[in-house]
CSV table of C-alpha atoms in Angstrom, one decimal:
chain,number,residue,atom,x,y,z
A,1,MET,CA,0.0,0.0,0.0
A,2,LYS,CA,1.4,3.4,-0.9
A,3,LYS,CA,2.1,6.0,1.8
A,4,LEU,CA,0.8,9.6,2.2
A,5,LEU,CA,2.2,12.1,4.6
A,6,TYR,CA,-0.4,14.7,5.4
A,7,ILE,CA,1.0,17.9,6.9
A,8,THR,CA,-1.8,19.9,8.5
A,9,ASP,CA,-1.9,23.6,9.5
A,10,GLN,CA,-3.7,22.7,12.6
A,11,ASP,CA,-2.8,22.6,16.3
A,12,GLU,CA,-3.1,19.2,18.0
A,13,TYR,CA,-5.9,20.4,20.3
A,14,MET,CA,-8.1,21.9,17.5
A,15,ASP,CA,-11.3,20.3,16.3
A,16,HIS,CA,-10.2,17.8,13.6
A,17,SER,CA,-13.8,16.9,12.6
A,18,PHE,CA,-12.9,17.2,8.9
A,19,ILE,CA,-9.4,15.6,9.0
A,20,ALA,CA,-10.4,12.7,11.3
A,21,PRO,CA,-13.0,10.9,9.2
A,22,LEU,CA,-11.5,11.5,5.8
A,23,PHE,CA,-7.8,11.1,6.4
A,24,GLU,CA,-7.8,9.1,9.6
A,25,THR,CA,-10.5,6.6,8.7
A,26,TYR,CA,-11.6,6.3,5.1
A,27,LEU,CA,-8.5,7.3,3.1
A,28,LYS,CA,-6.6,4.6,5.2
A,29,LYS,CA,-8.5,2.0,3.3
A,30,HIS,CA,-6.6,2.9,0.2
A,31,LEU,CA,-3.3,4.4,1.5
A,32,THR,CA,-1.1,4.3,4.6
A,33,VAL,CA,-1.7,7.8,6.0
A,34,ASP,CA,0.6,9.6,8.5
A,35,ILE,CA,-0.5,13.0,9.8
A,36,VAL,CA,1.6,15.8,11.2
A,37,TYR,CA,0.0,18.3,13.6
A,38,PHE,CA,1.7,21.3,15.1
A,39,THR,CA,1.9,22.6,18.7
A,40,GLU,CA,2.9,25.8,20.4
A,41,PHE,CA,2.9,24.2,23.8
A,42,LYS,CA,5.6,21.5,23.5
A,43,SER,CA,9.3,21.7,22.8
A,44,ASP,CA,9.9,18.3,21.4
A,45,PHE,CA,8.6,16.0,18.7
A,46,GLU,CA,5.9,13.6,19.9
A,47,GLN,CA,4.6,10.4,18.2
A,48,LYS,CA,1.0,10.2,19.4
A,49,ASP,CA,0.5,6.8,17.8
A,50,SER,CA,1.8,4.8,14.8
A,51,HIS,CA,0.4,7.3,12.3
A,52,ARG,CA,0.0,10.7,14.1
A,53,PHE,CA,2.9,13.0,15.0
A,54,THR,CA,3.0,16.4,16.8
A,55,MET,CA,5.8,18.8,15.9
A,56,PRO,CA,6.7,22.1,17.6
A,57,THR,CA,5.9,25.0,15.3
A,58,ARG,CA,9.5,26.3,15.6
A,59,TYR,CA,10.6,23.4,13.4
A,60,LYS,CA,8.3,24.2,10.4
A,61,ASN,CA,11.1,25.6,8.3
A,62,ILE,CA,13.1,22.3,8.7
A,63,LEU,CA,10.2,20.0,9.1
A,64,LEU,CA,11.3,17.1,6.9
A,65,ASP,CA,14.8,17.0,8.4
A,66,GLU,CA,13.3,17.0,11.8
A,67,LEU,CA,10.9,14.2,10.9
A,68,ASN,CA,13.8,12.2,9.6
A,69,ARG,CA,15.7,12.8,12.7
A,70,ASN,CA,12.8,11.4,14.7
A,71,ASP,CA,12.7,8.1,12.7
A,72,VAL,CA,9.9,9.2,10.4
A,73,PRO,CA,11.7,8.3,7.1
A,74,ILE,CA,10.7,10.8,4.4
A,75,ASP,CA,11.9,8.6,1.6
A,76,SER,CA,9.2,6.0,2.5
A,77,TYR,CA,6.4,8.3,1.3
A,78,ASP,CA,4.9,8.3,-2.2
A,79,TYR,CA,2.9,11.5,-1.6
A,80,ILE,CA,3.3,14.5,0.6
A,81,MET,CA,0.2,16.8,1.0
A,82,VAL,CA,0.3,20.2,2.7
A,83,ARG,CA,-2.9,21.8,4.0
A,84,ASN,CA,-3.2,25.6,3.5
A,85,ASP,CA,0.4,26.6,4.5
A,86,ILE,CA,2.1,27.8,1.3
A,87,SER,CA,5.5,28.2,3.0
A,88,LEU,CA,5.4,24.6,4.1
A,89,MET,CA,4.4,23.6,0.6
A,90,GLN,CA,7.4,25.5,-0.8
A,91,HIS,CA,9.7,23.7,1.7
A,92,VAL,CA,8.3,20.3,0.6
A,93,LEU,CA,8.8,21.2,-3.1
A,94,GLU,CA,12.4,22.2,-2.5
A,95,GLU,CA,13.1,18.7,-1.0
A,96,LYS,CA,11.2,16.8,-3.7
A,97,LYS,CA,14.2,15.9,-5.9
A,98,LYS,CA,16.0,14.4,-2.9
A,99,TYR,CA,13.1,12.0,-1.9
A,100,HIS,CA,11.1,11.6,-5.2
A,101,TYR,CA,7.6,11.9,-3.7
A,102,LYS,CA,4.6,13.4,-5.4
A,103,THR,CA,3.3,16.7,-4.0
A,104,ALA,CA,-0.2,18.1,-3.4
A,105,PHE,CA,-1.5,21.3,-1.9
A,106,ARG,CA,-4.8,21.2,0.0
A,107,LEU,CA,-6.8,24.5,0.1
A,108,SER,CA,-9.6,24.1,2.7
A,109,ILE,CA,-10.3,27.8,3.3
A,110,PRO,CA,-8.8,31.0,1.8
A,111,LYS,CA,-7.7,32.4,5.2
A,112,ARG,CA,-6.3,35.7,3.9
A,113,ARG,CA,-9.5,36.5,2.1
A,114,VAL,CA,-11.4,35.7,5.3
A,115,GLN,CA,-9.2,38.1,7.2
A,116,ILE,CA,-9.8,40.9,4.7
A,117,ARG,CA,-13.6,40.3,4.9
A,118,CYS,CA,-13.2,40.6,8.8
A,119,CYS,CA,-11.4,43.9,8.4
A,120,ILE,CA,-14.2,45.2,6.1
A,121,ALA,CA,-16.8,44.2,8.7
A,122,GLU,CA,-14.9,46.1,11.4
A,123,GLY,CA,-14.7,49.2,9.2
A,124,GLU,CA,-10.9,49.0,8.7
A,125,THR,CA,-9.1,50.1,5.6
A,126,THR,CA,-8.2,47.2,3.3
A,127,PHE,CA,-6.8,48.8,0.2
A,128,LEU,CA,-3.2,47.7,1.0
A,129,ASP,CA,-4.4,44.3,2.2
A,130,LYS,CA,-6.1,43.8,-1.2
A,131,MET,CA,-3.1,44.8,-3.1
A,132,THR,CA,-0.9,42.5,-1.0
A,133,ASP,CA,-3.4,39.7,-1.5
A,134,LYS,CA,-3.1,40.0,-5.3
A,135,PHE,CA,0.7,39.9,-5.1
A,136,LYS,CA,0.7,36.9,-2.7
A,137,THR,CA,-1.9,35.1,-4.8
A,138,PHE,CA,0.3,35.5,-7.8
A,139,ASN,CA,3.3,33.9,-6.0
A,140,GLU,CA,1.2,31.2,-4.4
A,141,THR,CA,-0.2,30.3,-7.8
A,142,LYS,CA,3.3,29.7,-9.1
A,143,ILE,CA,4.1,27.5,-6.1
A,144,ILE,CA,0.9,25.4,-6.5
A,145,ASN,CA,1.5,25.0,-10.2
A,146,GLU,CA,4.8,23.2,-9.3
A,147,CYS,CA,2.8,20.6,-7.4
A,148,ASP,CA,1.5,17.4,-8.9
A,149,ALA,CA,-2.0,18.1,-7.6
A,150,PHE,CA,-4.2,20.9,-6.2
A,151,LEU,CA,-7.0,20.0,-3.8
A,152,PRO,CA,-9.5,22.8,-3.3
A,153,THR,CA,-12.8,22.3,-1.4
A,154,SER,CA,-14.9,22.9,-4.5
A,155,PRO,CA,-14.6,23.9,-8.2
A,156,SER,CA,-16.0,27.3,-7.4
A,157,MET,CA,-13.2,27.9,-4.7
A,158,HIS,CA,-10.6,27.0,-7.4
A,159,LYS,CA,-12.3,29.5,-9.8
A,160,GLU,CA,-12.7,32.3,-7.3
A,161,PHE,CA,-9.4,32.3,-5.5
A,162,PHE,CA,-6.9,30.5,-7.7
A,163,PRO,CA,-8.2,30.8,-11.3
A,164,HIS,CA,-4.7,30.6,-12.8
A,165,VAL,CA,-3.7,27.3,-11.1
A,166,THR,CA,-3.4,24.8,-14.0
A,167,THR,CA,-1.9,21.7,-12.3
A,168,LYS,CA,-4.2,18.7,-11.9
A,169,THR,CA,-7.1,19.4,-9.7
A,170,ILE,CA,-8.7,16.9,-7.2
A,171,ILE,CA,-11.8,18.2,-5.4
A,172,CYS,CA,-11.7,17.5,-1.7
A,173,PRO,CA,-15.0,18.6,-0.3
A,174,PRO,CA,-16.4,18.3,3.2
A,175,GLY,CA,-18.8,15.4,3.6
A,176,ILE,CA,-21.1,13.3,5.7
A,177,ASP,CA,-19.6,10.4,7.7
A,178,PRO,CA,-21.8,7.4,7.1
A,179,LYS,CA,-20.6,5.9,10.4
A,180,MET,CA,-21.6,9.0,12.4
A,181,LEU,CA,-25.3,9.2,11.6
A,182,HIS,CA,-27.1,10.4,14.7
A,183,PRO,CA,-30.7,9.5,15.6
A,184,ASN,CA,-33.2,12.3,15.2
A,185,ILE,CA,-35.1,12.8,18.5
A,186,GLN,CA,-38.6,14.0,17.8
A,187,HIS,CA,-39.5,16.5,20.6
A,188,ARG,CA,-43.1,16.8,21.8
A,189,GLY,CA,-43.3,20.5,21.8
A,190,GLU,CA,-45.6,22.3,19.4
A,191,GLU,CA,-43.0,24.8,18.3
A,192,LYS,CA,-40.7,24.4,15.4
A,193,ARG,CA,-37.1,24.3,16.7
A,194,PHE,CA,-34.4,26.0,14.6
A,195,PHE,CA,-30.7,25.4,15.3
A,196,TYR,CA,-27.7,27.5,14.4
A,197,SER,CA,-24.2,26.1,15.0
A,198,GLY,CA,-21.0,28.0,14.5
A,199,THR,CA,-19.2,31.3,14.9
A,200,LEU,CA,-21.1,34.6,15.4
A,201,ASP,CA,-19.3,37.8,14.5
A,202,LYS,CA,-19.8,40.9,12.4
A,203,VAL,CA,-18.7,39.2,9.2
A,204,ARG,CA,-21.5,36.6,9.4
A,205,GLU,CA,-24.1,39.4,10.0
A,206,PHE,CA,-26.3,37.1,12.1
A,207,GLU,CA,-28.4,40.1,13.0
A,208,THR,CA,-30.0,39.8,9.6
A,209,VAL,CA,-31.3,36.4,10.6
A,210,LEU,CA,-32.5,37.7,14.0
A,211,ASP,CA,-34.2,40.6,12.3
A,212,ALA,CA,-36.2,38.0,10.2
A,213,PHE,CA,-37.2,36.0,13.3
A,214,SER,CA,-38.2,39.2,15.1
A,215,GLN,CA,-40.7,40.0,12.2
A,216,LEU,CA,-42.5,36.6,12.4
A,217,ASP,CA,-46.2,36.7,13.2
A,218,SER,CA,-46.2,33.3,14.8
A,219,ALA,CA,-44.6,32.7,18.2
A,220,THR,CA,-44.5,28.9,17.8
A,221,TRP,CA,-40.8,28.7,17.2
A,222,LYS,CA,-37.6,28.4,19.1
A,223,LEU,CA,-34.0,29.3,17.9
A,224,ILE,CA,-31.2,27.3,19.6
A,225,ILE,CA,-27.7,28.6,19.1
A,226,SER,CA,-24.4,26.8,19.9
A,227,THR,CA,-21.4,28.9,19.6
A,228,ARG,CA,-17.9,29.2,21.0
A,229,ASP,CA,-18.6,32.8,22.1
A,230,PRO,CA,-21.9,32.6,24.0
A,231,GLN,CA,-21.2,36.1,25.5
A,232,TYR,CA,-21.3,37.7,22.0
A,233,ALA,CA,-24.4,35.7,21.3
A,234,HIS,CA,-26.1,37.0,24.4
A,235,GLN,CA,-25.1,40.6,23.5
A,236,LEU,CA,-26.5,40.2,20.1
A,237,VAL,CA,-29.8,38.6,21.2
A,238,SER,CA,-30.3,41.2,24.0
A,239,GLN,CA,-30.9,43.9,21.3
A,240,TYR,CA,-34.2,42.2,20.4
A,241,LYS,CA,-37.0,42.6,22.9
A,242,GLY,CA,-40.0,40.4,23.2
A,243,PHE,CA,-38.7,37.0,22.2
A,244,GLU,CA,-35.9,36.3,24.7
A,245,ASN,CA,-37.9,33.2,25.7
A,246,ASN,CA,-37.7,31.9,22.1
A,247,ILE,CA,-33.9,31.7,22.1
A,248,GLU,CA,-31.5,29.3,23.9
A,249,ILE,CA,-27.7,29.7,23.8
A,250,HIS,CA,-25.3,26.9,24.3
A,251,ASN,CA,-21.6,26.2,23.9
A,252,ALA,CA,-21.2,22.6,22.9
A,253,LYS,CA,-17.7,21.6,23.9
A,254,THR,CA,-17.5,18.4,21.8
A,255,LYS,CA,-18.7,17.1,18.4
A,256,ASP,CA,-20.9,14.5,20.2
A,257,ALA,CA,-22.4,17.2,22.4
A,258,LEU,CA,-23.2,19.3,19.4
A,259,LEU,CA,-24.8,16.4,17.5
A,260,ASP,CA,-26.9,15.7,20.6
A,261,LEU,CA,-28.2,19.2,20.6
A,262,ILE,CA,-28.9,19.2,16.8
A,263,ALA,CA,-30.8,15.9,17.1
A,264,LYS,CA,-33.4,17.6,19.2
A,265,ALA,CA,-34.1,20.3,16.7
A,266,ASP,CA,-36.3,20.4,13.6
A,267,ILE,CA,-34.5,22.7,11.2
A,268,GLY,CA,-30.8,23.7,10.8
A,269,VAL,CA,-29.9,27.3,10.0
A,270,ALA,CA,-27.0,27.9,7.6
A,271,LEU,CA,-27.8,31.4,6.3
A,272,LEU,CA,-24.6,33.4,5.5
A,273,PRO,CA,-23.9,36.6,3.5
A,274,ASP,CA,-23.3,36.1,-0.2
A,275,TYR,CA,-19.5,36.5,0.0
A,276,PRO,CA,-17.0,34.2,-1.9
A,277,VAL,CA,-15.4,33.1,1.4
A,278,TYR,CA,-18.8,31.5,2.3
A,279,ASN,CA,-20.5,30.7,-1.0
A,280,THR,CA,-17.7,28.7,-2.7
A,281,SER,CA,-18.2,25.6,-0.5
A,282,THR,CA,-20.8,23.9,1.6
A,283,PRO,CA,-20.6,25.0,5.3
A,284,VAL,CA,-19.6,22.1,7.6
A,285,LYS,CA,-22.6,22.9,9.8
A,286,ILE,CA,-24.9,21.7,7.0
A,287,PHE,CA,-23.3,18.2,7.2
A,288,ASP,CA,-23.7,18.3,11.0
A,289,TYR,CA,-27.4,19.0,10.6
A,290,TYR,CA,-28.0,16.3,8.0
A,291,THR,CA,-26.0,13.8,10.1
A,292,SER,CA,-29.2,13.7,12.2
A,293,ALA,CA,-31.4,14.1,9.1
A,294,ILE,CA,-32.3,17.7,10.2
A,295,PRO,CA,-33.2,19.6,7.1
A,296,CYS,CA,-31.6,23.0,6.6
A,297,ILE,CA,-32.5,26.5,5.5
A,298,MET,CA,-29.4,27.9,3.7
A,299,THR,CA,-28.3,30.7,1.5
A,300,GLY,CA,-29.1,29.9,-2.1
A,301,THR,CA,-25.8,30.2,-4.1
A,302,GLU,CA,-24.3,28.8,-7.3
A,303,HIS,CA,-22.6,26.2,-5.1
A,304,THR,CA,-25.5,25.0,-2.9
A,305,ASN,CA,-27.7,24.8,-6.0
A,306,THR,CA,-25.5,22.0,-7.3
A,307,VAL,CA,-26.0,20.0,-4.0
A,308,PHE,CA,-29.6,20.6,-2.9
A,309,THR,CA,-33.0,21.4,-4.4
A,310,ASP,CA,-35.2,24.0,-2.8
A,311,CYS,CA,-38.2,22.7,-1.0
A,312,ASN,CA,-37.2,19.1,-1.7
A,313,ASP,CA,-34.2,18.3,0.4
A,314,ALA,CA,-33.5,21.8,1.8
A,315,TRP,CA,-34.8,25.4,1.7
A,316,PHE,CA,-33.0,28.3,0.0
A,317,SER,CA,-33.3,32.0,0.8
A,318,LYS,CA,-31.5,35.1,-0.2
A,319,PHE,CA,-29.6,36.7,2.7
A,320,GLU,CA,-32.1,39.4,3.2
A,321,ARG,CA,-34.5,40.0,6.1
A,322,ASP,CA,-37.7,39.8,4.2
A,323,ALA,CA,-36.7,36.8,2.1
A,324,ILE,CA,-35.6,34.9,5.2
A,325,LYS,CA,-38.8,35.9,7.1
A,326,GLU,CA,-40.9,34.6,4.2
A,327,LYS,CA,-39.1,31.3,4.1
A,328,LEU,CA,-39.2,30.9,7.9
A,329,GLU,CA,-43.0,31.4,7.8
A,330,TYR,CA,-43.4,28.8,5.1
A,331,ILE,CA,-41.3,26.3,7.1
A,332,ILE,CA,-43.3,27.0,10.3
A,333,SER,CA,-46.5,26.3,8.4
A,334,LEU,CA,-45.4,22.8,7.5
A,335,SER,CA,-46.3,19.7,9.4
A,336,LYS,CA,-43.5,18.0,11.4
A,337,ASP,CA,-43.8,15.0,9.1
A,338,SER,CA,-43.2,17.2,6.0
A,339,ILE,CA,-40.1,18.7,7.6
A,340,THR,CA,-38.9,15.3,8.6
A,341,GLU,CA,-39.3,14.1,5.0
A,342,VAL,CA,-37.1,17.0,3.7
A,343,GLY,CA,-34.4,16.0,6.2
A,344,ILE,CA,-34.5,12.3,5.2
A,345,LYS,CA,-34.2,13.3,1.5
A,346,GLY,CA,-31.3,15.7,2.3
A,347,GLN,CA,-29.4,13.0,4.2
A,348,LYS,CA,-29.8,10.5,1.4
A,349,ARG,CA,-28.6,13.1,-1.1
A,350,LEU,CA,-25.4,13.8,0.9
A,351,LEU,CA,-24.8,10.1,1.4
A,352,ASP,CA,-25.1,9.7,-2.4
A,353,ILE,CA,-22.8,12.5,-3.5
A,354,LYS,CA,-20.9,13.9,-0.4
A,355,ASN,CA,-20.0,10.7,1.4
A,356,TYR,CA,-16.6,10.6,3.1
A,357,GLU,CA,-16.2,7.0,2.1
A,358,LYS,CA,-16.7,7.8,-1.6
A,359,ILE,CA,-14.7,11.0,-1.4
A,360,ALA,CA,-11.7,9.1,0.0
A,361,GLU,CA,-12.0,6.4,-2.7
A,362,ASP,CA,-12.0,9.2,-5.4
A,363,ILE,CA,-9.0,11.0,-3.9
A,364,ALA,CA,-7.0,7.8,-3.6
A,365,MET,CA,-7.7,6.8,-7.2
A,366,LYS,CA,-6.7,10.3,-8.5
A,367,LEU,CA,-3.5,10.4,-6.4
A,368,GLU,CA,-2.6,6.9,-7.8
A,369,ALA,CA,-3.0,8.4,-11.4
A,370,LEU,CA,-0.6,11.2,-10.8
């Protein structure tokens, strides 16, 4: 079996809910996969198990030598893949002739563009940032084109952020884990329970969603929020008087705790502004919802339109208060059985086309063909 070294840009203590099922479970059916995580908190290399290693970040610029020194033989790998870190990718490319591996660059999120969007939301000047971004993108494109493969999250991410990358492309999307399907717990309350999971900040403009809820004629709804910053969520919700009892705020500490909360809801919420950093891939929260067959109201974009069908296996809305309000009223008017049916259809759709088991098989086959 051929060997892949996957060099992440993640700290060992971060949520690895994307990496774990795809690279630690399903891809290992086709390749021997070793994974490198980084840490700011340890001074020495650590082998967590036979296939996972933790490296102090200070060794990034000599990573391969340091792995060799710790009995991780680089010449044993057929492929080395780097996630998001272009400097690490350049380092791996520089060592390629010595070890004769194939190289791949994985783009999971355009971090610099996200930061620019954050600055815009905070009202900060971004002219120089945008000019720097163009220059850096030009240089990054040259580096990626030296690789044997480029793995963006979606074709639209490739088109939007790296249109001049011409090396072989292998799409590496988020997906649903068929082994993690979570029972949907049908609550007995009369209200329709909506659930939002994820970050709340100025960029995501969640007040637009709250504005829509505040305009609803019906009071038979509840919005449950799970976020890592519950204080910000409370501050945001406190601006809306009259429906405090309709909103619950949680901070699920683990993936299992999050899925337990989602399973008790009726509808997932994945409404995000129509910015390229959000609309060029399917938000991971959508997969979390459909893991429990919870159907989702989401922003209708060119990307989501290729995955779901409005009013069949999901609901689409423009990211505007009145449009969201109209779609929420429609959903609240539906019977619970009708909502459940939409969720079941959506889960089946994802299991058919965005299934980690199938994604891993496709990636392994395309790596083999390099």
